[in-house]
Short mmCIF file of N, CA and C in Angstrom, two decimals:
data_model
loop_
_atom_site.label_atom_id
_atom_site.label_comp_id
_atom_site.label_asym_id
_atom_site.label_seq_id
_atom_site.Cartn_x
_atom_site.Cartn_y
_atom_site.Cartn_z
N MET A 1 6.30 7.97 -21.85
CA MET A 1 6.90 8.73 -20.76
C MET A 1 8.27 8.11 -20.46
N ASN A 2 9.30 8.96 -20.35
CA ASN A 2 10.61 8.41 -20.05
C ASN A 2 10.74 8.10 -18.56
N ASP A 3 11.82 7.42 -18.22
CA ASP A 3 12.01 7.00 -16.82
C ASP A 3 12.10 8.18 -15.87
N LYS A 4 12.74 9.25 -16.29
CA LYS A 4 12.90 10.41 -15.40
C LYS A 4 11.54 11.00 -15.03
N ASN A 5 10.66 11.17 -16.01
CA ASN A 5 9.31 11.69 -15.73
C ASN A 5 8.51 10.71 -14.89
N PHE A 6 8.61 9.43 -15.22
CA PHE A 6 7.89 8.40 -14.46
C PHE A 6 8.32 8.41 -13.00
N ILE A 7 9.63 8.48 -12.77
CA ILE A 7 10.15 8.45 -11.40
C ILE A 7 9.70 9.68 -10.62
N GLU A 8 9.72 10.84 -11.26
CA GLU A 8 9.29 12.06 -10.58
C GLU A 8 7.80 11.99 -10.23
N GLU A 9 6.98 11.52 -11.17
CA GLU A 9 5.54 11.36 -10.90
C GLU A 9 5.31 10.32 -9.81
N LEU A 10 6.08 9.26 -9.83
CA LEU A 10 5.97 8.21 -8.81
C LEU A 10 6.29 8.77 -7.43
N ARG A 11 7.37 9.53 -7.31
CA ARG A 11 7.75 10.12 -6.04
C ARG A 11 6.66 11.07 -5.54
N GLN A 12 6.12 11.88 -6.44
CA GLN A 12 5.05 12.81 -6.06
C GLN A 12 3.81 12.06 -5.58
N LYS A 13 3.41 11.01 -6.31
CA LYS A 13 2.25 10.21 -5.90
C LYS A 13 2.49 9.57 -4.54
N ARG A 14 3.68 9.00 -4.37
CA ARG A 14 3.99 8.31 -3.12
C ARG A 14 3.88 9.28 -1.94
N GLU A 15 4.42 10.48 -2.11
CA GLU A 15 4.34 11.47 -1.04
C GLU A 15 2.91 11.97 -0.84
N GLU A 16 2.20 12.19 -1.94
CA GLU A 16 0.80 12.64 -1.87
C GLU A 16 -0.07 11.60 -1.17
N TYR A 17 0.17 10.32 -1.45
CA TYR A 17 -0.62 9.25 -0.85
C TYR A 17 -0.17 8.94 0.58
N GLY A 18 0.94 9.52 1.01
CA GLY A 18 1.43 9.29 2.37
C GLY A 18 2.05 7.92 2.56
N VAL A 19 2.72 7.43 1.53
CA VAL A 19 3.31 6.09 1.58
C VAL A 19 4.82 6.21 1.71
N THR A 20 5.40 5.46 2.62
CA THR A 20 6.85 5.47 2.77
C THR A 20 7.49 4.62 1.67
N GLN A 21 8.77 4.86 1.45
CA GLN A 21 9.50 4.03 0.50
C GLN A 21 9.48 2.57 0.93
N THR A 22 9.60 2.35 2.22
CA THR A 22 9.61 0.97 2.73
C THR A 22 8.30 0.27 2.43
N ARG A 23 7.20 0.95 2.69
CA ARG A 23 5.89 0.33 2.48
C ARG A 23 5.65 0.01 1.00
N LEU A 24 6.02 0.93 0.12
CA LEU A 24 5.84 0.68 -1.30
C LEU A 24 6.78 -0.42 -1.78
N ALA A 25 8.01 -0.41 -1.29
CA ALA A 25 8.97 -1.44 -1.67
C ALA A 25 8.48 -2.83 -1.28
N VAL A 26 7.97 -2.95 -0.06
CA VAL A 26 7.45 -4.24 0.40
C VAL A 26 6.29 -4.69 -0.50
N ALA A 27 5.40 -3.76 -0.84
CA ALA A 27 4.26 -4.09 -1.71
C ALA A 27 4.73 -4.56 -3.08
N CYS A 28 5.88 -4.06 -3.52
CA CYS A 28 6.43 -4.42 -4.83
C CYS A 28 7.33 -5.65 -4.77
N GLY A 29 7.64 -6.10 -3.56
CA GLY A 29 8.49 -7.28 -3.42
C GLY A 29 9.98 -6.99 -3.60
N ILE A 30 10.39 -5.75 -3.31
CA ILE A 30 11.80 -5.38 -3.41
C ILE A 30 12.22 -4.72 -2.09
N SER A 31 13.51 -4.53 -1.92
CA SER A 31 14.00 -3.89 -0.69
C SER A 31 13.82 -2.38 -0.77
N ARG A 32 13.82 -1.74 0.40
CA ARG A 32 13.70 -0.29 0.41
C ARG A 32 14.93 0.35 -0.23
N GLU A 33 16.09 -0.24 -0.03
CA GLU A 33 17.31 0.29 -0.62
C GLU A 33 17.24 0.25 -2.14
N TYR A 34 16.74 -0.86 -2.68
CA TYR A 34 16.60 -1.00 -4.14
C TYR A 34 15.60 0.03 -4.66
N TYR A 35 14.47 0.18 -3.95
CA TYR A 35 13.47 1.16 -4.35
C TYR A 35 14.06 2.57 -4.30
N ASN A 36 14.82 2.88 -3.26
CA ASN A 36 15.43 4.19 -3.11
C ASN A 36 16.36 4.49 -4.29
N ARG A 37 17.13 3.50 -4.73
CA ARG A 37 18.01 3.69 -5.89
C ARG A 37 17.20 3.96 -7.16
N ILE A 38 16.04 3.31 -7.28
CA ILE A 38 15.16 3.56 -8.44
C ILE A 38 14.67 5.00 -8.39
N GLU A 39 14.18 5.42 -7.24
CA GLU A 39 13.61 6.76 -7.10
C GLU A 39 14.66 7.85 -7.29
N LYS A 40 15.90 7.55 -6.97
CA LYS A 40 16.98 8.52 -7.16
C LYS A 40 17.56 8.46 -8.58
N GLY A 41 17.06 7.53 -9.40
CA GLY A 41 17.54 7.41 -10.78
C GLY A 41 18.86 6.69 -10.91
N LYS A 42 19.29 6.01 -9.85
CA LYS A 42 20.57 5.29 -9.87
C LYS A 42 20.43 3.84 -10.32
N GLN A 43 19.19 3.34 -10.34
CA GLN A 43 18.93 1.95 -10.71
C GLN A 43 18.03 1.96 -11.94
N PRO A 44 18.46 1.29 -13.03
CA PRO A 44 17.59 1.24 -14.21
C PRO A 44 16.29 0.48 -13.89
N LEU A 45 15.24 0.87 -14.56
CA LEU A 45 13.91 0.31 -14.30
C LEU A 45 13.46 -0.49 -15.51
N ASN A 46 13.27 -1.81 -15.32
CA ASN A 46 12.79 -2.61 -16.44
C ASN A 46 11.27 -2.53 -16.53
N ASP A 47 10.71 -2.95 -17.66
CA ASP A 47 9.27 -2.82 -17.90
C ASP A 47 8.43 -3.60 -16.89
N GLU A 48 8.90 -4.79 -16.51
CA GLU A 48 8.15 -5.62 -15.57
C GLU A 48 8.04 -4.94 -14.20
N LEU A 49 9.15 -4.45 -13.70
CA LEU A 49 9.14 -3.79 -12.39
C LEU A 49 8.36 -2.48 -12.46
N ARG A 50 8.47 -1.78 -13.54
CA ARG A 50 7.73 -0.53 -13.72
C ARG A 50 6.22 -0.79 -13.63
N GLU A 51 5.78 -1.86 -14.27
CA GLU A 51 4.37 -2.25 -14.24
C GLU A 51 3.92 -2.60 -12.82
N ILE A 52 4.76 -3.33 -12.10
CA ILE A 52 4.45 -3.72 -10.72
C ILE A 52 4.33 -2.47 -9.85
N ILE A 53 5.28 -1.55 -9.99
CA ILE A 53 5.26 -0.32 -9.19
C ILE A 53 4.02 0.51 -9.49
N GLU A 54 3.67 0.64 -10.78
CA GLU A 54 2.48 1.40 -11.15
C GLU A 54 1.22 0.80 -10.52
N LYS A 55 1.14 -0.51 -10.52
CA LYS A 55 -0.03 -1.18 -9.95
C LYS A 55 -0.06 -1.01 -8.43
N GLN A 56 1.07 -1.19 -7.79
CA GLN A 56 1.11 -1.13 -6.32
C GLN A 56 0.89 0.28 -5.78
N ILE A 57 1.41 1.30 -6.44
CA ILE A 57 1.22 2.66 -5.92
C ILE A 57 -0.25 3.03 -5.94
N GLU A 58 -1.00 2.55 -6.91
CA GLU A 58 -2.42 2.87 -6.99
C GLU A 58 -3.23 2.17 -5.91
N ARG A 59 -2.69 1.11 -5.32
CA ARG A 59 -3.36 0.46 -4.18
C ARG A 59 -3.44 1.41 -2.98
N PHE A 60 -2.53 2.37 -2.93
CA PHE A 60 -2.48 3.32 -1.81
C PHE A 60 -3.21 4.62 -2.11
N ASN A 61 -3.80 4.73 -3.29
CA ASN A 61 -4.50 5.96 -3.69
C ASN A 61 -5.72 6.17 -2.78
N PRO A 62 -5.73 7.24 -2.00
CA PRO A 62 -6.85 7.46 -1.08
C PRO A 62 -8.16 7.79 -1.79
N GLN A 63 -8.11 8.12 -3.08
CA GLN A 63 -9.32 8.44 -3.84
C GLN A 63 -10.01 7.20 -4.38
N GLU A 64 -9.29 6.08 -4.40
CA GLU A 64 -9.87 4.83 -4.89
C GLU A 64 -10.71 4.18 -3.80
N PRO A 65 -11.84 3.61 -4.17
CA PRO A 65 -12.66 2.95 -3.14
C PRO A 65 -11.97 1.69 -2.64
N LEU A 66 -12.23 1.38 -1.38
CA LEU A 66 -11.68 0.18 -0.78
C LEU A 66 -12.49 -1.02 -1.25
N PHE A 67 -11.79 -2.03 -1.73
CA PHE A 67 -12.46 -3.24 -2.17
C PHE A 67 -11.89 -4.39 -1.35
N LEU A 68 -12.78 -5.14 -0.74
CA LEU A 68 -12.34 -6.25 0.08
C LEU A 68 -13.30 -7.41 -0.13
N LEU A 69 -12.77 -8.54 -0.48
CA LEU A 69 -13.58 -9.73 -0.69
C LEU A 69 -13.11 -10.79 0.29
N ILE A 70 -14.02 -11.19 1.17
CA ILE A 70 -13.71 -12.23 2.14
C ILE A 70 -14.70 -13.36 1.93
N ASP A 71 -14.19 -14.50 1.61
CA ASP A 71 -15.04 -15.66 1.38
C ASP A 71 -15.41 -16.30 2.70
N TYR A 72 -14.44 -16.48 3.57
CA TYR A 72 -14.70 -17.10 4.86
C TYR A 72 -13.69 -16.54 5.84
N PHE A 73 -14.15 -16.10 6.96
CA PHE A 73 -13.27 -15.47 7.93
C PHE A 73 -13.76 -15.82 9.32
N ARG A 74 -12.86 -16.36 10.14
CA ARG A 74 -13.24 -16.74 11.49
C ARG A 74 -12.18 -16.22 12.45
N VAL A 75 -12.64 -15.55 13.50
CA VAL A 75 -11.73 -14.99 14.49
C VAL A 75 -12.25 -15.35 15.87
N ARG A 76 -11.35 -15.74 16.75
CA ARG A 76 -11.70 -16.03 18.14
C ARG A 76 -11.05 -15.00 19.04
N PHE A 77 -11.81 -14.53 20.00
CA PHE A 77 -11.29 -13.58 20.97
C PHE A 77 -11.35 -14.23 22.35
N PRO A 78 -10.40 -13.94 23.19
CA PRO A 78 -10.37 -14.55 24.52
C PRO A 78 -11.33 -13.86 25.50
N THR A 79 -12.54 -13.61 25.05
CA THR A 79 -13.55 -12.98 25.90
C THR A 79 -14.94 -13.32 25.35
N THR A 80 -15.91 -13.18 26.21
CA THR A 80 -17.29 -13.34 25.75
C THR A 80 -18.01 -11.99 25.75
N ASP A 81 -17.26 -10.93 26.00
CA ASP A 81 -17.82 -9.58 26.04
C ASP A 81 -17.88 -9.01 24.62
N ALA A 82 -18.98 -9.24 23.94
CA ALA A 82 -19.15 -8.81 22.55
C ALA A 82 -19.07 -7.29 22.41
N LEU A 83 -19.60 -6.57 23.38
CA LEU A 83 -19.56 -5.11 23.31
C LEU A 83 -18.12 -4.58 23.36
N ALA A 84 -17.27 -5.23 24.14
CA ALA A 84 -15.86 -4.82 24.21
C ALA A 84 -15.18 -5.05 22.86
N ILE A 85 -15.50 -6.14 22.20
CA ILE A 85 -14.94 -6.42 20.87
C ILE A 85 -15.42 -5.38 19.87
N ILE A 86 -16.71 -5.08 19.89
CA ILE A 86 -17.28 -4.10 18.97
C ILE A 86 -16.62 -2.73 19.20
N ARG A 87 -16.47 -2.35 20.45
CA ARG A 87 -15.93 -1.05 20.80
C ARG A 87 -14.41 -0.98 20.62
N ASP A 88 -13.68 -1.95 21.16
CA ASP A 88 -12.22 -1.86 21.22
C ASP A 88 -11.51 -2.40 20.00
N VAL A 89 -12.01 -3.49 19.44
CA VAL A 89 -11.32 -4.10 18.29
C VAL A 89 -11.86 -3.54 16.98
N LEU A 90 -13.16 -3.58 16.80
CA LEU A 90 -13.75 -3.10 15.57
C LEU A 90 -13.88 -1.58 15.54
N GLN A 91 -13.79 -0.97 16.71
CA GLN A 91 -13.87 0.47 16.89
C GLN A 91 -15.15 1.05 16.27
N LEU A 92 -16.25 0.35 16.53
CA LEU A 92 -17.57 0.81 16.10
C LEU A 92 -18.29 1.39 17.30
N LYS A 93 -19.11 2.37 17.04
CA LYS A 93 -19.89 2.95 18.13
C LYS A 93 -20.98 1.97 18.53
N ASN A 94 -21.25 1.90 19.80
CA ASN A 94 -22.24 0.97 20.32
C ASN A 94 -23.62 1.33 19.78
N ALA A 95 -24.15 0.48 18.92
CA ALA A 95 -25.45 0.72 18.31
C ALA A 95 -26.57 0.04 19.09
N LEU A 96 -26.21 -0.67 20.16
CA LEU A 96 -27.23 -1.40 20.93
C LEU A 96 -27.87 -0.56 21.98
#
């Protein structure tokens, strides 16, 4: 696939996934301005950056399942009201 087709498909995916240029650029480790030049075809795209962009755009694919691995996680809240944390922070319905 040539760069022009890749860029057009990338733009379509980004819009379909509801991702801003800024958000995708940050995920790729580049500035929004640099990403914008790529998407407009004004900045040449090397293979390494192309690979990074392909990988990062798929992280935003709403059809892909969410995968999260947490080995150890500790959070302190300035309250002892567990129900408030469940309801307000975790936004879970009160199952108690």
